[in-house]
mmCIF file of C-alpha atoms in Angstrom:
data_model
loop_
_atom_site.group_PDB
_atom_site.id
_atom_site.type_symbol
_atom_site.label_atom_id
_atom_site.label_comp_id
_atom_site.label_asym_id
_atom_site.label_seq_id
_atom_site.Cartn_x
_atom_site.Cartn_y
_atom_site.Cartn_z
ATOM 1 C CA MET A 1 -0.002 -0.002 0.033
ATOM 2 C CA GLU A 2 1.395 3.352 -0.998
ATOM 3 C CA THR A 3 0.837 6.141 1.477
ATOM 4 C CA THR A 4 0.953 9.878 1.049
ATOM 5 C CA HIS A 5 0.834 10.702 4.687
ATOM 6 C CA GLY A 6 4.498 11.073 5.323
ATOM 7 C CA LEU A 7 4.987 7.837 7.348
ATOM 8 C CA GLY A 8 8.787 7.426 7.330
ATOM 9 C CA THR A 9 11.174 9.770 5.656
ATOM 10 C CA GLY A 10 11.715 8.116 2.389
ATOM 11 C CA ASN A 11 8.206 8.115 0.931
ATOM 12 C CA ARG A 12 6.867 11.557 1.462
ATOM 13 C CA SER A 13 4.490 13.031 -1.144
ATOM 14 C CA ALA A 14 4.647 16.551 -2.284
ATOM 15 C CA ALA A 15 0.928 16.699 -2.437
ATOM 16 C CA ALA A 16 0.452 16.134 1.432
ATOM 17 C CA PRO A 17 2.164 17.920 4.149
ATOM 18 C CA ALA A 18 4.281 15.930 6.717
ATOM 19 C CA LEU A 19 2.461 14.881 9.782
ATOM 20 C CA PRO A 20 3.876 16.012 13.219
ATOM 21 C CA ALA A 21 6.314 13.509 14.581
ATOM 22 C CA ALA A 22 4.093 12.643 17.502
ATOM 23 C CA THR A 23 1.220 11.902 15.258
ATOM 24 C CA GLU A 24 3.251 9.686 12.982
ATOM 25 C CA ALA A 25 4.663 7.841 16.047
ATOM 26 C CA MET A 26 1.146 7.303 17.236
ATOM 27 C CA ILE A 27 0.090 5.829 13.836
ATOM 28 C CA VAL A 28 3.118 3.584 13.713
ATOM 29 C CA GLU A 29 2.429 2.318 17.300
ATOM 30 C CA HIS A 30 -1.028 1.429 16.526
ATOM 31 C CA MET A 31 -0.604 -0.204 13.058
ATOM 32 C CA PRO A 32 -0.835 -3.639 14.808
ATOM 33 C CA LEU A 33 -4.445 -2.580 15.896
ATOM 34 C CA VAL A 34 -5.434 -2.423 12.232
ATOM 35 C CA GLY A 35 -3.883 -5.833 11.598
ATOM 36 C CA HIS A 36 -5.800 -7.363 14.518
ATOM 37 C CA ILE A 37 -9.166 -5.904 13.421
ATOM 38 C CA VAL A 38 -8.572 -7.021 9.749
ATOM 39 C CA ARG A 39 -7.762 -10.586 10.954
ATOM 40 C CA GLU A 40 -10.837 -10.616 13.073
ATOM 41 C CA THR A 41 -12.926 -9.428 10.123
ATOM 42 C CA MET A 42 -11.361 -11.921 7.645
ATOM 43 C CA ALA A 43 -12.474 -14.744 9.946
ATOM 44 C CA ARG A 44 -16.136 -13.700 9.393
ATOM 45 C CA VAL A 45 -16.357 -12.903 5.685
ATOM 46 C CA PRO A 46 -16.193 -15.147 2.546
ATOM 47 C CA SER A 47 -12.790 -16.096 1.416
ATOM 48 C CA HIS A 48 -12.751 -14.080 -1.705
ATOM 49 C CA VAL A 49 -12.720 -10.830 0.258
ATOM 50 C CA ASP A 50 -9.259 -9.129 -0.269
ATOM 51 C CA ARG A 51 -7.448 -8.697 2.849
ATOM 52 C CA ASP A 52 -5.284 -5.900 1.396
ATOM 53 C CA ASP A 53 -8.347 -3.832 0.573
ATOM 54 C CA LEU A 54 -9.558 -4.066 4.215
ATOM 55 C CA THR A 55 -5.985 -3.270 5.496
ATOM 56 C CA SER A 56 -5.757 -0.255 3.190
ATOM 57 C CA ALA A 57 -9.160 1.059 4.420
ATOM 58 C CA GLY A 58 -8.075 0.416 8.060
ATOM 59 C CA LEU A 59 -4.812 2.147 7.752
ATOM 60 C CA THR A 60 -6.359 5.152 6.102
ATOM 61 C CA ALA A 61 -8.866 5.440 8.955
ATOM 62 C CA LEU A 62 -6.045 5.072 11.472
ATOM 63 C CA VAL A 63 -4.155 7.981 9.805
ATOM 64 C CA MET A 64 -7.467 10.077 9.886
ATOM 65 C CA ALA A 65 -8.016 9.132 13.560
ATOM 66 C CA ALA A 66 -4.643 10.192 14.539
ATOM 67 C CA THR A 67 -4.869 13.593 12.849
ATOM 68 C CA ALA A 68 -8.325 14.263 14.359
ATOM 69 C CA PHE A 69 -7.663 12.859 17.888
ATOM 70 C CA ASP A 70 -8.164 15.336 20.748
ATOM 71 C CA ALA A 71 -6.761 13.880 23.932
ATOM 72 C CA GLU A 72 -8.771 16.544 25.984
ATOM 73 C CA ARG A 73 -11.946 14.540 25.263
ATOM 74 C CA GLY A 74 -10.697 11.815 27.740
ATOM 75 C CA VAL A 75 -11.173 9.043 25.270
ATOM 76 C CA PRO A 76 -8.005 6.751 24.871
ATOM 77 C CA PHE A 77 -6.655 6.859 21.446
ATOM 78 C CA ASN A 78 -6.577 3.087 20.986
ATOM 79 C CA ARG A 79 -10.387 2.965 21.628
ATOM 80 C CA TYR A 80 -11.090 5.908 19.379
ATOM 81 C CA ALA A 81 -8.918 4.469 16.600
ATOM 82 C CA ALA A 82 -10.456 1.021 16.834
ATOM 83 C CA THR A 83 -13.950 2.603 16.358
ATOM 84 C CA ARG A 84 -12.684 4.595 13.347
ATOM 85 C CA VAL A 85 -10.994 1.568 11.873
ATOM 86 C CA ARG A 86 -13.941 -0.800 12.311
ATOM 87 C CA GLY A 87 -16.283 1.816 10.751
ATOM 88 C CA ALA A 88 -13.867 2.223 7.633
ATOM 89 C CA ILE A 89 -13.724 -1.593 7.260
ATOM 90 C CA VAL A 90 -17.555 -1.918 7.432
ATOM 91 C CA ASP A 91 -17.801 0.830 4.785
ATOM 92 C CA GLU A 92 -15.301 -1.039 2.656
ATOM 93 C CA LEU A 93 -17.271 -4.147 2.958
ATOM 94 C CA ARG A 94 -20.448 -2.346 1.876
ATOM 95 C CA SER A 95 -18.773 -1.021 -1.210
ATOM 96 C CA ILE A 96 -17.318 -4.478 -2.277
ATOM 97 C CA ASP A 97 -18.876 -6.249 -5.173
ATOM 98 C CA TRP A 98 -18.970 -9.714 -3.859
ATOM 99 C CA ALA A 99 -19.084 -11.457 -7.362
ATOM 100 C CA SER A 100 -16.188 -10.946 -9.708
ATOM 101 C CA ARG A 101 -16.752 -10.119 -13.343
ATOM 102 C CA SER A 102 -15.821 -13.683 -14.345
ATOM 103 C CA VAL A 103 -18.249 -15.152 -11.830
ATOM 104 C CA ARG A 104 -21.149 -12.891 -13.120
ATOM 105 C CA ARG A 105 -20.313 -13.819 -16.815
ATOM 106 C CA ARG A 106 -20.162 -17.530 -16.151
ATOM 107 C CA SER A 107 -23.372 -17.308 -14.043
ATOM 108 C CA ARG A 108 -25.181 -15.628 -17.038
ATOM 109 C CA GLU A 109 -23.834 -18.239 -19.418
ATOM 110 C CA LEU A 110 -25.039 -21.026 -17.110
ATOM 111 C CA ASP A 111 -28.354 -19.475 -16.741
ATOM 112 C CA ALA A 112 -28.807 -19.312 -20.504
ATOM 113 C CA THR A 113 -27.674 -22.927 -20.684
ATOM 114 C CA ARG A 114 -30.297 -23.870 -18.158
ATOM 115 C CA ALA A 115 -33.054 -22.106 -19.976
ATOM 116 C CA ASN A 116 -32.157 -23.587 -23.408
ATOM 117 C CA LEU A 117 -31.983 -27.131 -21.882
ATOM 118 C CA ALA A 118 -35.465 -26.466 -20.244
ATOM 119 C CA ASN A 119 -36.850 -25.496 -23.531
ATOM 120 C CA VAL A 120 -35.532 -28.636 -25.326
ATOM 121 C CA LEU A 121 -36.170 -31.125 -22.483
ATOM 122 C CA GLY A 122 -39.409 -29.730 -21.290
ATOM 123 C CA ARG A 123 -38.224 -29.907 -17.716
ATOM 124 C CA VAL A 124 -35.532 -28.500 -15.324
ATOM 125 C CA ALA A 125 -32.116 -29.777 -16.343
ATOM 126 C CA THR A 126 -30.107 -31.804 -13.810
ATOM 127 C CA PRO A 127 -26.761 -30.363 -12.715
ATOM 128 C CA ALA A 128 -24.966 -33.119 -14.781
ATOM 129 C CA GLU A 129 -26.841 -32.115 -17.896
ATOM 130 C CA VAL A 130 -26.137 -28.434 -17.269
ATOM 131 C CA ALA A 131 -22.406 -29.165 -16.766
ATOM 132 C CA GLN A 132 -22.209 -31.322 -19.859
ATOM 133 C CA ALA A 133 -23.866 -28.723 -22.049
ATOM 134 C CA ALA A 134 -21.549 -25.967 -20.615
ATOM 135 C CA GLY A 135 -18.466 -27.957 -20.985
ATOM 136 C CA MET A 136 -17.772 -27.850 -17.264
ATOM 137 C CA SER A 137 -17.577 -30.463 -14.461
ATOM 138 C CA VAL A 138 -20.518 -30.659 -11.973
ATOM 139 C CA SER A 139 -18.280 -29.427 -9.264
ATOM 140 C CA GLU A 140 -17.360 -26.294 -11.243
ATOM 141 C CA VAL A 141 -21.018 -25.575 -11.816
ATOM 142 C CA ALA A 142 -21.754 -25.966 -8.150
ATOM 143 C CA ALA A 143 -18.766 -23.724 -7.168
ATOM 144 C CA ASN A 144 -20.015 -20.985 -9.406
ATOM 145 C CA ASP A 145 -23.538 -21.188 -7.959
ATOM 146 C CA GLU A 146 -22.036 -20.938 -4.473
ATOM 147 C CA ASP A 147 -19.976 -17.882 -5.343
ATOM 148 C CA VAL A 148 -23.134 -16.195 -6.726
ATOM 149 C CA ALA A 149 -25.073 -17.096 -3.709
ATOM 150 C CA ARG A 150 -22.570 -15.253 -1.633
ATOM 151 C CA ALA A 151 -22.998 -12.093 -3.698
ATOM 152 C CA GLN A 152 -25.241 -10.495 -1.033
ATOM 153 C CA VAL A 153 -24.649 -6.906 -2.079
ATOM 154 C CA LEU A 154 -24.376 -7.540 -5.830
ATOM 155 C CA SER A 155 -27.596 -5.531 -6.544
ATOM 156 C CA LEU A 156 -25.819 -2.368 -5.208
ATOM 157 C CA HIS A 157 -23.598 -2.250 -8.271
ATOM 158 C CA ALA A 158 -25.452 -4.384 -10.871
ATOM 159 C CA SER A 159 -25.835 -2.677 -14.104
ATOM 160 C CA GLU A 160 -29.148 -2.333 -15.923
ATOM 161 C CA ASP A 161 -28.426 -5.166 -18.320
ATOM 162 C CA ASP A 162 -27.151 -7.457 -15.551
ATOM 163 C CA ALA A 163 -30.405 -9.282 -14.816
ATOM 164 C CA ILE A 164 -28.856 -11.764 -12.346
ATOM 165 C CA GLY A 165 -28.411 -8.737 -9.853
ATOM 166 C CA GLU A 166 -32.090 -8.159 -9.860
ATOM 167 C CA ARG A 167 -33.338 -11.775 -9.759
ATOM 168 C CA LEU A 168 -30.737 -13.355 -7.446
ATOM 169 C CA VAL A 169 -32.370 -14.811 -4.361
ATOM 170 C CA SER A 170 -29.890 -15.796 -1.699
ATOM 171 C CA THR A 171 -30.294 -18.122 1.112
ATOM 172 C CA THR A 172 -26.998 -17.220 2.875
ATOM 173 C CA PRO A 173 -26.738 -14.321 5.444
ATOM 174 C CA ASN A 174 -25.534 -10.946 4.307
ATOM 175 C CA PRO A 175 -21.828 -11.013 5.069
ATOM 176 C CA LEU A 176 -21.946 -7.487 6.583
ATOM 177 C CA ALA A 177 -24.925 -8.596 8.834
ATOM 178 C CA VAL A 178 -22.965 -11.625 9.916
ATOM 179 C CA ILE A 179 -20.056 -9.411 10.974
ATOM 180 C CA GLU A 180 -22.321 -7.027 12.835
ATOM 181 C CA GLN A 181 -24.090 -9.939 14.592
ATOM 182 C CA LYS A 182 -20.877 -11.611 15.663
ATOM 183 C CA GLU A 183 -19.464 -8.230 16.824
ATOM 184 C CA GLN A 184 -22.540 -7.625 18.907
ATOM 185 C CA LEU A 185 -22.467 -11.101 20.372
ATOM 186 C CA THR A 186 -18.685 -10.762 21.200
ATOM 187 C CA TYR A 187 -19.312 -7.529 23.008
ATOM 188 C CA LEU A 188 -22.390 -8.978 24.817
ATOM 189 C CA VAL A 189 -20.349 -11.962 26.143
ATOM 190 C CA GLU A 190 -17.688 -9.634 27.269
ATOM 191 C CA ALA A 191 -20.148 -7.170 28.838
ATOM 192 C CA ILE A 192 -21.688 -10.048 30.815
ATOM 193 C CA ALA A 193 -18.318 -11.117 32.014
ATOM 194 C CA GLU A 194 -17.672 -7.545 33.373
ATOM 195 C CA LEU A 195 -20.972 -7.196 35.226
ATOM 196 C CA PRO A 196 -20.797 -7.018 39.074
ATOM 197 C CA GLU A 197 -20.812 -10.625 40.423
ATOM 198 C CA ARG A 198 -24.413 -10.778 41.511
ATOM 199 C CA LEU A 199 -25.790 -9.168 38.391
ATOM 200 C CA ARG A 200 -23.659 -11.513 36.311
ATOM 201 C CA LEU A 201 -24.929 -14.366 38.277
ATOM 202 C CA VAL A 202 -28.505 -13.362 37.675
ATOM 203 C CA ILE A 203 -27.952 -12.939 33.874
ATOM 204 C CA GLU A 204 -26.065 -16.192 33.503
ATOM 205 C CA GLN A 205 -28.570 -18.212 35.545
ATOM 206 C CA TYR A 206 -31.725 -16.687 34.057
ATOM 207 C CA PHE A 207 -30.772 -16.462 30.398
ATOM 208 C CA LEU A 208 -28.067 -19.065 29.848
ATOM 209 C CA ALA A 209 -29.020 -21.692 32.314
ATOM 210 C CA GLU A 210 -32.779 -20.952 31.952
ATOM 211 C CA ARG A 211 -33.361 -21.299 35.688
ATOM 212 C CA PRO A 212 -36.676 -19.924 37.158
ATOM 213 C CA MET A 213 -36.473 -16.790 39.115
ATOM 214 C CA ALA A 214 -37.570 -18.716 42.320
ATOM 215 C CA GLU A 215 -34.477 -20.935 42.092
ATOM 216 C CA ILE A 216 -32.209 -18.084 41.528
ATOM 217 C CA ALA A 217 -33.882 -16.191 44.516
ATOM 218 C CA ALA A 218 -33.280 -19.181 46.774
ATOM 219 C CA THR A 219 -29.663 -19.516 45.728
ATOM 220 C CA LEU A 220 -28.995 -15.812 46.420
ATOM 221 C CA GLY A 221 -31.203 -15.738 49.507
ATOM 222 C CA VAL A 222 -33.431 -12.936 48.289
ATOM 223 C CA THR A 223 -37.044 -12.558 46.970
ATOM 224 C CA GLU A 224 -38.142 -13.068 43.490
ATOM 225 C CA SER A 225 -38.952 -9.356 43.288
ATOM 226 C CA ARG A 226 -35.221 -8.739 44.069
ATOM 227 C CA ILE A 227 -34.081 -10.979 41.309
ATOM 228 C CA SER A 228 -36.381 -9.060 38.881
ATOM 229 C CA GLN A 229 -34.869 -5.826 39.968
ATOM 230 C CA LEU A 230 -31.375 -7.105 39.500
ATOM 231 C CA ARG A 231 -32.226 -8.544 36.122
ATOM 232 C CA ALA A 232 -33.558 -5.125 35.025
ATOM 233 C CA GLU A 233 -30.418 -3.324 36.318
ATOM 234 C CA ALA A 234 -28.205 -5.800 34.572
ATOM 235 C CA LEU A 235 -30.009 -5.436 31.258
ATOM 236 C CA VAL A 236 -29.655 -1.647 31.361
ATOM 237 C CA LEU A 237 -26.008 -2.042 31.929
ATOM 238 C CA LEU A 238 -25.615 -4.470 29.109
ATOM 239 C CA ARG A 239 -27.605 -2.353 26.726
ATOM 240 C CA ASP A 240 -25.639 0.792 27.526
ATOM 241 C CA ALA A 241 -22.316 -1.104 27.241
ATOM 242 C CA LEU A 242 -23.083 -2.336 23.756
ATOM 243 C CA ASN A 243 -24.368 1.212 22.751
ATOM 244 C CA HIS A 244 -21.216 2.762 24.244
ATOM 245 C CA GLU A 245 -19.050 0.618 21.980
ATOM 246 C CA LEU A 246 -21.150 0.150 18.818
ATOM 247 C CA ASP A 247 -23.656 2.953 18.703
ATOM 248 C CA PRO A 248 -22.692 5.905 20.981
ATOM 249 C CA ASP A 249 -25.515 8.095 19.550
ATOM 250 C CA ALA A 250 -28.007 5.723 21.130
ATOM 251 C CA LEU A 251 -26.338 5.855 24.647
ATOM 252 C CA ALA A 252 -28.650 7.652 27.117
ATOM 253 C CA PRO A 253 -26.838 10.550 28.950
ATOM 254 C CA GLU A 254 -26.411 10.258 32.721
ATOM 255 C CA ALA A 255 -28.796 12.488 34.728
ATOM 256 C CA LYS A 256 -25.922 13.131 37.180
ATOM 257 C CA PRO A 257 -22.640 12.878 35.183
ATOM 258 C CA GLU A 258 -20.523 13.654 38.211
ATOM 259 C CA GLY A 259 -22.363 11.254 40.480
ATOM 260 C CA CYS A 260 -21.052 7.851 41.890
ATOM 261 C CA ALA A 261 -23.457 5.863 39.710
ATOM 262 C CA ALA A 262 -22.115 7.665 36.562
ATOM 263 C CA LYS A 263 -18.580 6.853 37.602
ATOM 264 C CA ARG A 264 -19.318 3.300 38.260
ATOM 265 C CA ARG A 265 -21.009 3.020 34.815
ATOM 266 C CA GLU A 266 -17.985 4.646 33.107
ATOM 267 C CA SER A 267 -15.663 2.294 34.975
ATOM 268 C CA TYR A 268 -17.883 -0.695 33.697
ATOM 269 C CA PHE A 269 -17.706 0.662 30.156
ATOM 270 C CA ALA A 270 -13.950 0.815 30.383
ATOM 271 C CA ALA A 271 -13.621 -2.622 31.708
ATOM 272 C CA VAL A 272 -15.654 -3.967 28.836
ATOM 273 C CA ALA A 273 -13.585 -1.991 26.238
ATOM 274 C CA ASP A 274 -10.296 -3.163 27.767
ATOM 275 C CA ARG A 275 -11.414 -6.780 27.756
ATOM 276 C CA HIS A 276 -12.385 -6.465 24.044
ATOM 277 C CA ALA A 277 -9.165 -4.634 23.168
ATOM 278 C CA ALA A 278 -7.184 -7.497 24.848
ATOM 279 C CA GLY A 279 -8.747 -9.886 22.556
ATOM 280 C CA VAL A 280 -10.202 -11.944 25.363
ATOM 281 C CA ARG A 281 -13.024 -14.251 24.135
ATOM 282 C CA ARG A 282 -15.276 -16.337 26.386
ATOM 283 C CA PRO A 283 -17.043 -18.844 24.047
ATOM 284 C CA VAL A 284 -20.826 -19.246 24.408
ATOM 285 C CA ARG A 285 -20.419 -23.051 24.124
ATOM 286 C CA GLY A 286 -23.370 -23.370 21.651
ATOM 287 C CA GLN A 287 -25.801 -21.540 23.843
ATOM 288 C CA ARG A 288 -27.945 -19.070 22.209
ATOM 289 C CA ILE A 289 -28.088 -15.672 23.989
ATOM 290 C CA SER A 290 -31.402 -13.889 23.799
ATOM 291 C CA ILE A 291 -31.708 -11.126 26.262
ATOM 292 C CA SER A 292 -34.897 -9.192 26.677
ATOM 293 C CA ALA A 293 -36.645 -7.441 29.706
#
């Protein structure tokens, strides 16, 4: 990746002014963060997504984050930069045409072959018949169909004469939606792990172990009403923790920002962010988390 941001002394562009030394140092120091986020993303998207494209988008976002960073806001740079980098990578994924030109062309050819065979045979052709007519193997036809099925955002860039973009019906999840869902689940698991002990126990026992409130109340030696209150308190914390990391605009402001409750909440948010930044993952072990009040 070529850069015009003045990183290093041997590749400066006359079109862009050199960055301050402190800013360059901050960028270089946090380049591994981009690599970590890209690796995390590549594990969740189809194999044909180009790692270099995501890396380029991430590094560009890192440079922009470093130049715009204001330490007086009280947000650590690594957290601020991670948010910007993830946002840039999501934007890059939105802009990607998931099906290459060759995949599109071959898909149109196969569709035409299927249509011709249907007219001749009076029925839907079998995969073997389609493969023989197209001069391909059955596995090649299946592979092309799978590639097209992964083209979730194809219609965003399909041209007017590219009918497949309009009629494609995919049974696979949108890659971007998969990423966002897994990111939310990751933060949720980490946010549960950072809850105060009693709140964490209530959430784990009620939602994961699916124990009745009466049993949880007996375990903790409190009333069912108190368990209900603890559950509600935990849900608010979890919701706010996810919004703090993934959708800050949706985070409700504190009524008393200087109060003890606000400080405890900010401390909790910081703990969740630190756990995520450290790359700590606690597997859900096949359990399906579905939390609602």
